[in-house]
PDB file of C-alpha atoms in Angstrom:
ATOM      1  CA  UNK A   1       0.000   0.000   0.000  1.00  0.00           C
ATOM      2  CA  UNK A   2       2.949   2.308   0.686  1.00  0.00           C
ATOM      3  CA  UNK A   3       3.987   1.827  -2.951  1.00  0.00           C
ATOM      4  CA  UNK A   4       0.518   2.932  -4.129  1.00  0.00           C
ATOM      5  CA  UNK A   5       0.616   6.043  -1.930  1.00  0.00           C
ATOM      6  CA  UNK A   6       4.076   6.880  -3.280  1.00  0.00           C
ATOM      7  CA  UNK A   7       2.924   6.396  -6.871  1.00  0.00           C
ATOM      8  CA  UNK A   8      -0.018   8.758  -6.428  1.00  0.00           C
ATOM      9  CA  UNK A   9       1.879  11.247  -4.266  1.00  0.00           C
ATOM     10  CA  UNK A  10       4.890  11.712  -6.537  1.00  0.00           C
ATOM     11  CA  UNK A  11       3.143  13.317  -9.551  1.00  0.00           C
ATOM     12  CA  UNK A  12       0.967  15.529  -7.345  1.00  0.00           C
ATOM     13  CA  UNK A  13       3.999  16.762  -5.414  1.00  0.00           C
ATOM     14  CA  UNK A  14       5.961  17.337  -8.633  1.00  0.00           C
ATOM     15  CA  UNK A  15       3.234  19.412 -10.288  1.00  0.00           C
ATOM     16  CA  UNK A  16       1.838  21.199  -7.221  1.00  0.00           C
ATOM     17  CA  UNK A  17       3.065  24.687  -6.374  1.00  0.00           C
ATOM     18  CA  UNK A  18       4.631  25.586  -3.040  1.00  0.00           C
ATOM     19  CA  UNK A  19       1.640  27.813  -2.233  1.00  0.00           C
ATOM     20  CA  UNK A  20      -0.654  24.769  -1.811  1.00  0.00           C
ATOM     21  CA  UNK A  21      -0.974  23.552   1.791  1.00  0.00           C
ATOM     22  CA  UNK A  22      -0.506  19.982   2.995  1.00  0.00           C
ATOM     23  CA  UNK A  23      -4.230  19.378   3.437  1.00  0.00           C
ATOM     24  CA  UNK A  24      -4.912  20.419  -0.154  1.00  0.00           C
ATOM     25  CA  UNK A  25      -2.131  18.136  -1.404  1.00  0.00           C
ATOM     26  CA  UNK A  26      -3.631  15.200   0.517  1.00  0.00           C
ATOM     27  CA  UNK A  27      -7.059  15.980  -0.942  1.00  0.00           C
ATOM     28  CA  UNK A  28      -5.682  16.066  -4.492  1.00  0.00           C
ATOM     29  CA  UNK A  29      -3.917  12.750  -3.940  1.00  0.00           C
ATOM     30  CA  UNK A  30      -7.119  11.215  -2.581  1.00  0.00           C
ATOM     31  CA  UNK A  31      -9.151  12.398  -5.594  1.00  0.00           C
ATOM     32  CA  UNK A  32      -6.500  10.865  -7.878  1.00  0.00           C
ATOM     33  CA  UNK A  33      -6.693   7.585  -5.952  1.00  0.00           C
ATOM     34  CA  UNK A  34     -10.493   7.638  -6.177  1.00  0.00           C
ATOM     35  CA  UNK A  35     -10.463   8.079  -9.961  1.00  0.00           C
ATOM     36  CA  UNK A  36      -7.795   5.389 -10.329  1.00  0.00           C
ATOM     37  CA  UNK A  37      -9.820   2.922  -8.250  1.00  0.00           C
ATOM     38  CA  UNK A  38     -12.801   3.448 -10.554  1.00  0.00           C
ATOM     39  CA  UNK A  39     -10.506   2.772 -13.530  1.00  0.00           C
ATOM     40  CA  UNK A  40      -9.386  -0.439 -11.802  1.00  0.00           C
ATOM     41  CA  UNK A  41     -12.989  -1.468 -11.191  1.00  0.00           C
ATOM     42  CA  UNK A  42     -13.837  -0.971 -14.862  1.00  0.00           C
ATOM     43  CA  UNK A  43     -10.746  -2.967 -15.836  1.00  0.00           C
ATOM     44  CA  UNK A  44     -10.865  -5.894 -13.431  1.00  0.00           C
ATOM     45  CA  UNK A  45     -14.471  -6.123 -12.213  1.00  0.00           C
ATOM     46  CA  UNK A  46     -16.202  -5.280 -15.499  1.00  0.00           C
ATOM     47  CA  UNK A  47     -13.929  -6.032 -18.466  1.00  0.00           C
ATOM     48  CA  UNK A  48     -11.743  -8.828 -17.082  1.00  0.00           C
ATOM     49  CA  UNK A  49     -14.846 -10.582 -15.704  1.00  0.00           C
ATOM     50  CA  UNK A  50     -15.396 -11.736 -19.291  1.00  0.00           C
ATOM     51  CA  UNK A  51     -12.356 -13.988 -18.833  1.00  0.00           C
ATOM     52  CA  UNK A  52     -14.166 -16.010 -16.178  1.00  0.00           C
ATOM     53  CA  UNK A  53     -17.423 -16.075 -18.119  1.00  0.00           C
ATOM     54  CA  UNK A  54     -15.669 -17.537 -21.162  1.00  0.00           C
ATOM     55  CA  UNK A  55     -13.457 -20.038 -19.348  1.00  0.00           C
ATOM     56  CA  UNK A  56     -16.360 -21.286 -17.202  1.00  0.00           C
ATOM     57  CA  UNK A  57     -18.773 -21.509 -20.143  1.00  0.00           C
ATOM     58  CA  UNK A  58     -21.226 -18.992 -18.722  1.00  0.00           C
ATOM     59  CA  UNK A  59     -21.023 -16.558 -21.607  1.00  0.00           C
ATOM     60  CA  UNK A  60     -22.459 -19.146 -24.019  1.00  0.00           C
ATOM     61  CA  UNK A  61     -25.315 -19.752 -21.587  1.00  0.00           C
ATOM     62  CA  UNK A  62     -26.107 -16.031 -21.354  1.00  0.00           C
ATOM     63  CA  UNK A  63     -26.176 -15.745 -25.141  1.00  0.00           C
ATOM     64  CA  UNK A  64     -28.169 -18.956 -25.734  1.00  0.00           C
ATOM     65  CA  UNK A  65     -30.731 -18.182 -23.024  1.00  0.00           C
ATOM     66  CA  UNK A  66     -31.183 -14.612 -24.188  1.00  0.00           C
ATOM     67  CA  UNK A  67     -30.708 -13.288 -20.650  1.00  0.00           C
ATOM     68  CA  UNK A  68     -27.731 -11.163 -21.632  1.00  0.00           C
ATOM     69  CA  UNK A  69     -24.962  -9.967 -19.329  1.00  0.00           C
ATOM     70  CA  UNK A  70     -26.959  -7.483 -17.244  1.00  0.00           C
ATOM     71  CA  UNK A  71     -28.090  -9.922 -14.485  1.00  0.00           C
ATOM     72  CA  UNK A  72     -24.507 -11.106 -14.037  1.00  0.00           C
ATOM     73  CA  UNK A  73     -23.105  -7.605 -13.684  1.00  0.00           C
ATOM     74  CA  UNK A  74     -25.923  -6.524 -11.381  1.00  0.00           C
ATOM     75  CA  UNK A  75     -24.913  -9.474  -9.213  1.00  0.00           C
ATOM     76  CA  UNK A  76     -21.266  -8.427  -8.925  1.00  0.00           C
ATOM     77  CA  UNK A  77     -22.085  -4.715  -8.525  1.00  0.00           C
ATOM     78  CA  UNK A  78     -22.462  -4.867  -4.698  1.00  0.00           C
ATOM     79  CA  UNK A  79     -19.064  -6.580  -4.454  1.00  0.00           C
ATOM     80  CA  UNK A  80     -17.469  -3.884  -6.622  1.00  0.00           C
ATOM     81  CA  UNK A  81     -19.017  -1.132  -4.509  1.00  0.00           C
ATOM     82  CA  UNK A  82     -17.901  -2.824  -1.277  1.00  0.00           C
ATOM     83  CA  UNK A  83     -14.349  -3.176  -2.597  1.00  0.00           C
ATOM     84  CA  UNK A  84     -14.290   0.485  -3.636  1.00  0.00           C
ATOM     85  CA  UNK A  85     -15.549   1.678  -0.254  1.00  0.00           C
ATOM     86  CA  UNK A  86     -13.007  -0.420   1.662  1.00  0.00           C
ATOM     87  CA  UNK A  87     -10.139   0.702  -0.597  1.00  0.00           C
ATOM     88  CA  UNK A  88     -11.122   4.375  -0.261  1.00  0.00           C
ATOM     89  CA  UNK A  89     -11.372   4.108   3.531  1.00  0.00           C
ATOM     90  CA  UNK A  90      -7.961   2.419   3.797  1.00  0.00           C
ATOM     91  CA  UNK A  91      -6.330   5.020   1.550  1.00  0.00           C
ATOM     92  CA  UNK A  92      -8.008   7.856   3.445  1.00  0.00           C
ATOM     93  CA  UNK A  93      -6.614   6.527   6.731  1.00  0.00           C
ATOM     94  CA  UNK A  94      -3.122   6.086   5.269  1.00  0.00           C
ATOM     95  CA  UNK A  95      -3.139   9.585   3.777  1.00  0.00           C
ATOM     96  CA  UNK A  96      -4.284  10.987   7.114  1.00  0.00           C
ATOM     97  CA  UNK A  97      -1.321   9.310   8.809  1.00  0.00           C
ATOM     98  CA  UNK A  98       1.313  10.098   6.172  1.00  0.00           C
ATOM     99  CA  UNK A  99       0.138  13.559   5.108  1.00  0.00           C
ATOM    100  CA  UNK A 100      -3.016  15.141   6.433  1.00  0.00           C
ATOM    101  CA  UNK A 101      -6.703  14.134   6.479  1.00  0.00           C
ATOM    102  CA  UNK A 102      -8.085  14.845   2.977  1.00  0.00           C
ATOM    103  CA  UNK A 103     -10.999  17.256   2.936  1.00  0.00           C
ATOM    104  CA  UNK A 104     -13.958  15.613   1.201  1.00  0.00           C
ATOM    105  CA  UNK A 105     -16.179  18.372  -0.098  1.00  0.00           C
ATOM    106  CA  UNK A 106     -18.438  19.073  -3.056  1.00  0.00           C
ATOM    107  CA  UNK A 107     -18.488  22.709  -4.124  1.00  0.00           C
ATOM    108  CA  UNK A 108     -20.981  22.262  -6.958  1.00  0.00           C
ATOM    109  CA  UNK A 109     -23.327  19.304  -6.440  1.00  0.00           C
ATOM    110  CA  UNK A 110     -25.063  19.498  -9.834  1.00  0.00           C
ATOM    111  CA  UNK A 111     -21.776  19.651 -11.712  1.00  0.00           C
ATOM    112  CA  UNK A 112     -20.348  16.835  -9.588  1.00  0.00           C
ATOM    113  CA  UNK A 113     -23.306  14.533 -10.321  1.00  0.00           C
ATOM    114  CA  UNK A 114     -23.175  15.345 -14.031  1.00  0.00           C
ATOM    115  CA  UNK A 115     -19.399  14.957 -14.236  1.00  0.00           C
ATOM    116  CA  UNK A 116     -19.481  11.693 -12.306  1.00  0.00           C
ATOM    117  CA  UNK A 117     -22.265  10.338 -14.535  1.00  0.00           C
ATOM    118  CA  UNK A 118     -20.162  11.154 -17.606  1.00  0.00           C
ATOM    119  CA  UNK A 119     -17.147   9.531 -15.953  1.00  0.00           C
ATOM    120  CA  UNK A 120     -19.100   6.303 -15.370  1.00  0.00           C
ATOM    121  CA  UNK A 121     -20.264   6.342 -18.996  1.00  0.00           C
ATOM    122  CA  UNK A 122     -16.644   6.731 -20.088  1.00  0.00           C
ATOM    123  CA  UNK A 123     -15.679   3.772 -17.943  1.00  0.00           C
ATOM    124  CA  UNK A 124     -18.471   1.666 -19.442  1.00  0.00           C
ATOM    125  CA  UNK A 125     -17.229   2.464 -22.947  1.00  0.00           C
ATOM    126  CA  UNK A 126     -13.679   1.718 -21.840  1.00  0.00           C
ATOM    127  CA  UNK A 127     -14.715  -1.600 -20.267  1.00  0.00           C
ATOM    128  CA  UNK A 128     -16.597  -2.620 -23.426  1.00  0.00           C
ATOM    129  CA  UNK A 129     -13.595  -1.859 -25.640  1.00  0.00           C
ATOM    130  CA  UNK A 130     -11.249  -3.639 -23.250  1.00  0.00           C
ATOM    131  CA  UNK A 131     -13.612  -6.606 -22.977  1.00  0.00           C
ATOM    132  CA  UNK A 132     -13.916  -6.842 -26.746  1.00  0.00           C
ATOM    133  CA  UNK A 133     -10.134  -6.734 -27.040  1.00  0.00           C
ATOM    134  CA  UNK A 134      -9.826  -9.586 -24.545  1.00  0.00           C
ATOM    135  CA  UNK A 135     -12.264 -11.685 -26.571  1.00  0.00           C
ATOM    136  CA  UNK A 136     -10.375 -11.090 -29.812  1.00  0.00           C
ATOM    137  CA  UNK A 137      -6.803 -11.449 -28.508  1.00  0.00           C
ATOM    138  CA  UNK A 138      -7.365 -14.122 -25.816  1.00  0.00           C
ATOM    139  CA  UNK A 139      -4.971 -12.231 -23.517  1.00  0.00           C
ATOM    140  CA  UNK A 140      -5.867 -10.333 -20.375  1.00  0.00           C
ATOM    141  CA  UNK A 141      -3.210  -9.399 -17.873  1.00  0.00           C
ATOM    142  CA  UNK A 142      -0.664  -7.368 -19.814  1.00  0.00           C
ATOM    143  CA  UNK A 143      -3.372  -5.477 -21.724  1.00  0.00           C
ATOM    144  CA  UNK A 144      -5.252  -4.565 -18.566  1.00  0.00           C
ATOM    145  CA  UNK A 145      -2.153  -3.617 -16.606  1.00  0.00           C
ATOM    146  CA  UNK A 146      -0.679  -1.375 -19.303  1.00  0.00           C
ATOM    147  CA  UNK A 147      -3.939   0.411 -20.095  1.00  0.00           C
ATOM    148  CA  UNK A 148      -5.000   0.623 -16.461  1.00  0.00           C
ATOM    149  CA  UNK A 149      -1.797   2.417 -15.470  1.00  0.00           C
ATOM    150  CA  UNK A 150      -1.226   4.557 -18.557  1.00  0.00           C
ATOM    151  CA  UNK A 151      -4.738   5.979 -18.991  1.00  0.00           C
ATOM    152  CA  UNK A 152      -5.168   7.637 -15.568  1.00  0.00           C
ATOM    153  CA  UNK A 153      -1.755   9.300 -15.834  1.00  0.00           C
ATOM    154  CA  UNK A 154      -1.945  10.328 -19.490  1.00  0.00           C
ATOM    155  CA  UNK A 155      -5.510  11.671 -19.324  1.00  0.00           C
ATOM    156  CA  UNK A 156      -5.287  13.819 -16.207  1.00  0.00           C
ATOM    157  CA  UNK A 157      -6.823  11.351 -13.804  1.00  0.00           C
ATOM    158  CA  UNK A 158      -4.134  11.750 -11.148  1.00  0.00           C
ATOM    159  CA  UNK A 159      -3.606  15.513 -11.202  1.00  0.00           C
ATOM    160  CA  UNK A 160      -5.101  18.658 -12.833  1.00  0.00           C
ATOM    161  CA  UNK A 161      -4.393  19.206 -16.514  1.00  0.00           C
ATOM    162  CA  UNK A 162      -3.310  22.798 -15.875  1.00  0.00           C
ATOM    163  CA  UNK A 163      -0.346  21.462 -13.875  1.00  0.00           C
ATOM    164  CA  UNK A 164       0.737  19.012 -16.576  1.00  0.00           C
ATOM    165  CA  UNK A 165       3.259  19.723 -19.360  1.00  0.00           C
ATOM    166  CA  UNK A 166       1.605  21.112 -22.482  1.00  0.00           C
ATOM    167  CA  UNK A 167       2.212  18.021 -24.688  1.00  0.00           C
ATOM    168  CA  UNK A 168       0.401  15.883 -22.109  1.00  0.00           C
ATOM    169  CA  UNK A 169      -2.418  18.433 -21.936  1.00  0.00           C
ATOM    170  CA  UNK A 170      -2.893  18.236 -25.698  1.00  0.00           C
ATOM    171  CA  UNK A 171      -2.944  14.431 -25.621  1.00  0.00           C
ATOM    172  CA  UNK A 172      -5.291  14.282 -22.626  1.00  0.00           C
ATOM    173  CA  UNK A 173      -7.814  16.612 -24.264  1.00  0.00           C
ATOM    174  CA  UNK A 174      -8.082  14.201 -27.181  1.00  0.00           C
ATOM    175  CA  UNK A 175      -9.661  11.659 -24.824  1.00  0.00           C
ATOM    176  CA  UNK A 176     -13.053  11.805 -23.074  1.00  0.00           C
ATOM    177  CA  UNK A 177     -11.518  10.843 -19.714  1.00  0.00           C
ATOM    178  CA  UNK A 178      -9.783  14.185 -19.238  1.00  0.00           C
ATOM    179  CA  UNK A 179     -13.019  16.197 -19.522  1.00  0.00           C
ATOM    180  CA  UNK A 180     -14.880  14.113 -16.967  1.00  0.00           C
ATOM    181  CA  UNK A 181     -11.926  14.099 -14.548  1.00  0.00           C
ATOM    182  CA  UNK A 182     -11.623  17.877 -14.868  1.00  0.00           C
ATOM    183  CA  UNK A 183     -15.344  18.299 -14.135  1.00  0.00           C
ATOM    184  CA  UNK A 184     -15.119  16.132 -11.021  1.00  0.00           C
ATOM    185  CA  UNK A 185     -11.983  17.904  -9.843  1.00  0.00           C
ATOM    186  CA  UNK A 186     -13.494  21.339 -10.456  1.00  0.00           C
ATOM    187  CA  UNK A 187     -16.708  20.448  -8.608  1.00  0.00           C
ATOM    188  CA  UNK A 188     -14.778  19.060  -5.609  1.00  0.00           C
ATOM    189  CA  UNK A 189     -11.575  21.095  -5.452  1.00  0.00           C
ATOM    190  CA  UNK A 190     -12.490  24.262  -7.316  1.00  0.00           C
ATOM    191  CA  UNK A 191      -9.442  23.894  -9.586  1.00  0.00           C
ATOM    192  CA  UNK A 192     -10.050  25.775 -12.819  1.00  0.00           C
ATOM    193  CA  UNK A 193      -9.917  23.543 -15.925  1.00  0.00           C
ATOM    194  CA  UNK A 194      -7.545  24.293 -18.783  1.00  0.00           C
ATOM    195  CA  UNK A 195     -10.471  25.109 -21.080  1.00  0.00           C
ATOM    196  CA  UNK A 196     -13.558  27.252 -20.541  1.00  0.00           C
ATOM    197  CA  UNK A 197     -16.168  25.515 -18.367  1.00  0.00           C
ATOM    198  CA  UNK A 198     -19.027  25.523 -20.901  1.00  0.00           C
ATOM    199  CA  UNK A 199     -16.688  24.133 -23.552  1.00  0.00           C
ATOM    200  CA  UNK A 200     -15.560  21.484 -21.072  1.00  0.00           C
ATOM    201  CA  UNK A 201     -19.144  20.394 -20.391  1.00  0.00           C
ATOM    202  CA  UNK A 202     -20.309  20.384 -24.018  1.00  0.00           C
ATOM    203  CA  UNK A 203     -17.203  18.766 -25.494  1.00  0.00           C
ATOM    204  CA  UNK A 204     -16.937  16.281 -22.642  1.00  0.00           C
ATOM    205  CA  UNK A 205     -20.568  15.255 -23.130  1.00  0.00           C
ATOM    206  CA  UNK A 206     -20.128  14.737 -26.879  1.00  0.00           C
ATOM    207  CA  UNK A 207     -16.850  12.849 -26.467  1.00  0.00           C
ATOM    208  CA  UNK A 208     -18.376  10.616 -23.800  1.00  0.00           C
ATOM    209  CA  UNK A 209     -21.479   9.759 -25.838  1.00  0.00           C
ATOM    210  CA  UNK A 210     -19.405   8.973 -28.932  1.00  0.00           C
ATOM    211  CA  UNK A 211     -16.922   6.917 -26.908  1.00  0.00           C
ATOM    212  CA  UNK A 212     -19.707   4.872 -25.301  1.00  0.00           C
ATOM    213  CA  UNK A 213     -21.325   4.213 -28.691  1.00  0.00           C
ATOM    214  CA  UNK A 214     -17.948   3.133 -30.086  1.00  0.00           C
ATOM    215  CA  UNK A 215     -17.511   0.792 -27.122  1.00  0.00           C
ATOM    216  CA  UNK A 216     -20.957  -0.756 -27.631  1.00  0.00           C
ATOM    217  CA  UNK A 217     -20.403  -1.151 -31.371  1.00  0.00           C
ATOM    218  CA  UNK A 218     -16.935  -2.643 -30.943  1.00  0.00           C
ATOM    219  CA  UNK A 219     -18.066  -5.124 -28.293  1.00  0.00           C
ATOM    220  CA  UNK A 220     -21.043  -6.255 -30.398  1.00  0.00           C
ATOM    221  CA  UNK A 221     -18.753  -6.692 -33.402  1.00  0.00           C
ATOM    222  CA  UNK A 222     -16.361  -8.873 -31.407  1.00  0.00           C
ATOM    223  CA  UNK A 223     -19.279 -10.932 -30.048  1.00  0.00           C
ATOM    224  CA  UNK A 224     -20.610 -11.556 -33.556  1.00  0.00           C
ATOM    225  CA  UNK A 225     -17.108 -12.523 -34.641  1.00  0.00           C
ATOM    226  CA  UNK A 226     -16.619 -15.109 -31.880  1.00  0.00           C
ATOM    227  CA  UNK A 227     -20.093 -16.523 -32.485  1.00  0.00           C
ATOM    228  CA  UNK A 228     -18.875 -17.381 -35.992  1.00  0.00           C
ATOM    229  CA  UNK A 229     -15.379 -18.525 -35.038  1.00  0.00           C
ATOM    230  CA  UNK A 230     -15.880 -19.774 -31.481  1.00  0.00           C
ATOM    231  CA  UNK A 231     -14.572 -18.522 -28.165  1.00  0.00           C
ATOM    232  CA  UNK A 232     -10.882 -18.745 -27.435  1.00  0.00           C
ATOM    233  CA  UNK A 233      -9.510 -19.838 -24.075  1.00  0.00           C
ATOM    234  CA  UNK A 234      -8.651 -16.606 -22.293  1.00  0.00           C
ATOM    235  CA  UNK A 235      -5.309 -16.728 -20.515  1.00  0.00           C
ATOM    236  CA  UNK A 236      -4.320 -14.530 -17.600  1.00  0.00           C
ATOM    237  CA  UNK A 237      -1.269 -13.130 -19.365  1.00  0.00           C
TER     238      UNK A 237
END
């Protein structure tokens, strides 16, 4: 756990000015951890769950019975939520000991709810694309690990875009994740986004909708493909 705290603390410390107090630093680290944990949930609880469904033969049953995947994912949802809550509590306690108790606040409730809803939609699109990739490549671990670590860092999930180098800002703004993370961070921390707020909301909404539709289309395409060719045995790595 100390390694995780170090990983999340280092970039925040590097890109945070000396005028920011310790409590604010701890809060920024905690928000970064929170966003990362949601990425991990989308990767391992949603997308990588397909590995078990294929290897245990359940995915064929869901397709043949016409029940779909929704009942299965509704069943694991409480476990995902419980894991998230426990992980957030543990990290909050560790941050309180190592730094300062993070201040959990919401400055703009409407914007927070909207930004968080967009963030969840992004994660659903991401999980569908990742799940479809697992079906087509029959590999799981290295794909999940690389994407799960690169995306939060490269798209502004760990720290504000305005504190990142300009090349990373440009790259991050090409993805829907950066807009949703900026909305959440602005609604909780009051940190001004790198683009105008209305532009952030409109562009983020469009990017998110398109990304989710791409994820749905890609996953359906991969499902149709494996129905013709058969499911591969999904390995861990």
